[in-house]
Short mmCIF file of C-alpha atoms in Angstrom, two decimals:
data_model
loop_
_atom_site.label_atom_id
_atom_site.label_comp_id
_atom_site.label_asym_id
_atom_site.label_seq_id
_atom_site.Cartn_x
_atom_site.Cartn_y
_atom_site.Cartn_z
CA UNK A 1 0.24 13.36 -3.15
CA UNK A 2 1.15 10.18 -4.56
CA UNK A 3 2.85 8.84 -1.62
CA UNK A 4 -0.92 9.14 0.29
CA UNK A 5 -2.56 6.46 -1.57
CA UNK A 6 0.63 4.07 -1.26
CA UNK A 7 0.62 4.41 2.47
CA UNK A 8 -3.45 4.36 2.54
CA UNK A 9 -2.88 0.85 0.22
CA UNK A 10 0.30 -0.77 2.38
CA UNK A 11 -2.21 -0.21 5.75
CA UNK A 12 -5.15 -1.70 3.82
CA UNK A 13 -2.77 -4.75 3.44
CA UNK A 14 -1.27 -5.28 7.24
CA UNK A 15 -5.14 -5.68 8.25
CA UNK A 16 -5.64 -5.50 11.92
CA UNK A 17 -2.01 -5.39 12.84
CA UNK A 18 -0.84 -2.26 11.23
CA UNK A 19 3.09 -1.72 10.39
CA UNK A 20 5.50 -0.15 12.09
CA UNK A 21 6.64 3.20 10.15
CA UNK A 22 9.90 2.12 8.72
CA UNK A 23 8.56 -0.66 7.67
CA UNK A 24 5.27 1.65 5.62
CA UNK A 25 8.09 4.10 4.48
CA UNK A 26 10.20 1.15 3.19
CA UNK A 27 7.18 0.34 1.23
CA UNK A 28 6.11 3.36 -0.30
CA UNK A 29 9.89 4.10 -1.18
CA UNK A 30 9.98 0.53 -2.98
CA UNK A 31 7.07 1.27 -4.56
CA UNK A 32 7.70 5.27 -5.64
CA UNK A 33 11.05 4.98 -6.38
CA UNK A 34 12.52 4.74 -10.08
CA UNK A 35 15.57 4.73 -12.08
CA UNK A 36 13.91 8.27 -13.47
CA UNK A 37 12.60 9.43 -10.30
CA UNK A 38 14.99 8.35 -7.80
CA UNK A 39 14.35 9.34 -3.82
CA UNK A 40 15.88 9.65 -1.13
CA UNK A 41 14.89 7.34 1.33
CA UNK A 42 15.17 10.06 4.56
CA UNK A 43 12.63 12.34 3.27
CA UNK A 44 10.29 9.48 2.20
CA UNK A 45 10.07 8.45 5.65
CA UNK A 46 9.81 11.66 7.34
CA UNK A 47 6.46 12.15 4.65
CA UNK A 48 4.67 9.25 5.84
CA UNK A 49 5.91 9.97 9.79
CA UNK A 50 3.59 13.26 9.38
CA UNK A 51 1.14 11.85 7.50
CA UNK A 52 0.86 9.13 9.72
CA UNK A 53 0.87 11.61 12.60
CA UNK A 54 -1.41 14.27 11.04
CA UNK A 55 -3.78 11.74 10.30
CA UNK A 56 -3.82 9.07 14.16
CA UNK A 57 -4.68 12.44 15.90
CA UNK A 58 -8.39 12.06 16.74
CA UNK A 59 -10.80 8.83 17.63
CA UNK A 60 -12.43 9.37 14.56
CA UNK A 61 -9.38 9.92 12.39
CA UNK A 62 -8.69 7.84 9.17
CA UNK A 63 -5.44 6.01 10.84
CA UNK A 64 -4.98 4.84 14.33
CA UNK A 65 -2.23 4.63 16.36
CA UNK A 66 -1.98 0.80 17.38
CA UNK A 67 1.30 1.10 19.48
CA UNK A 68 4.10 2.61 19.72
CA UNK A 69 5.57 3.58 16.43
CA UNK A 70 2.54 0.96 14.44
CA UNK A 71 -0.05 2.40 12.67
CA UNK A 72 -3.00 0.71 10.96
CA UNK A 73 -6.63 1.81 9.90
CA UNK A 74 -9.10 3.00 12.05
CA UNK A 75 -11.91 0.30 11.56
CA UNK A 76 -14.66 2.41 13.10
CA UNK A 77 -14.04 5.14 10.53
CA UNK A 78 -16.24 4.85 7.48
CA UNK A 79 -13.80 6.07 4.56
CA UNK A 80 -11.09 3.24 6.14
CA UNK A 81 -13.65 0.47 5.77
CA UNK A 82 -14.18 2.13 2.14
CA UNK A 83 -10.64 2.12 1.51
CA UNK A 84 -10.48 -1.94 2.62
CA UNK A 85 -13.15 -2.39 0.00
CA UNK A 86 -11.57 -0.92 -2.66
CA UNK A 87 -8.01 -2.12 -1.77
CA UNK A 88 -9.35 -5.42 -2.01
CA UNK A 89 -11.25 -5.04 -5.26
CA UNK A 90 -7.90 -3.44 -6.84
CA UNK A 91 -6.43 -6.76 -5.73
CA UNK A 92 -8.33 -9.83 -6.35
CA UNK A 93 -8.89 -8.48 -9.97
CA UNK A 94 -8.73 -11.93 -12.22
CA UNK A 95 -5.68 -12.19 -14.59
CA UNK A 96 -6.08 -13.70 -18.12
CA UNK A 97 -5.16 -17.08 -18.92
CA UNK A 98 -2.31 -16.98 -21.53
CA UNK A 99 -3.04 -18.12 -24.64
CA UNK A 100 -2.00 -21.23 -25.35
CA UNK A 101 0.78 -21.16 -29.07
CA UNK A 102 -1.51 -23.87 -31.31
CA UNK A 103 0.92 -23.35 -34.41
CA UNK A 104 2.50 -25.65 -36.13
CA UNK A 105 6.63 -26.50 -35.32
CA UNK A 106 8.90 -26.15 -38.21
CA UNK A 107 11.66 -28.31 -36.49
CA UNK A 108 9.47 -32.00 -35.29
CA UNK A 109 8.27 -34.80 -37.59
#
């Protein structure tokens, strides 16, 4: 589902300290949520509470449970560091320089 990668991104963003949920499901709703698709807020966070749940439950698993109710990724898990790679790359991609408007004004002397 959509809402996976959003909450996959939003973790690969906190770093090390992880998020509480309300404050990943407040994401992903600001983020997913449109004037054509609206959403209702409730169910968005009960999605990424299981996700988030589903996926904290082993050592191994992508997501790890850093406290109670804060959830970041799992750094010994290979397809987390992955994720921080590509997260990163999505990020830092360079934006274009405007270009600069070299015509002539109609209006100075």
């Amino acid at each position: 589902m959509h809402y996976d990668r959003e909450i996959l991104r939003i973790l690969a963003e906190a770093g090390n300290e992880g998020l509480s949920v309300q404050k990943i499901s407040r994401h992903v709703f600001n983020a997913c949520n449109s004037f054509f698709n609206p959403l209702c807020q409730n169910e968005v966070h009960k999605y990424v509470q299981s996700f988030l749940l589903k996926n904290s439950k082993s050592v191994v698993s992508l997501v790890e449970k850093r406290s109670k109710g804060v959830y970041r990724l799992n750094e010994h898990c290979n397809l987390s560091q992955q994720l921080y790679i590509q997260f990163r790359d999505d990020v830092e991609t360079p934006k274009e320089k405007p270009v600069e408007d070299q015509s002539l004004n109609l209006f100075e002397c």
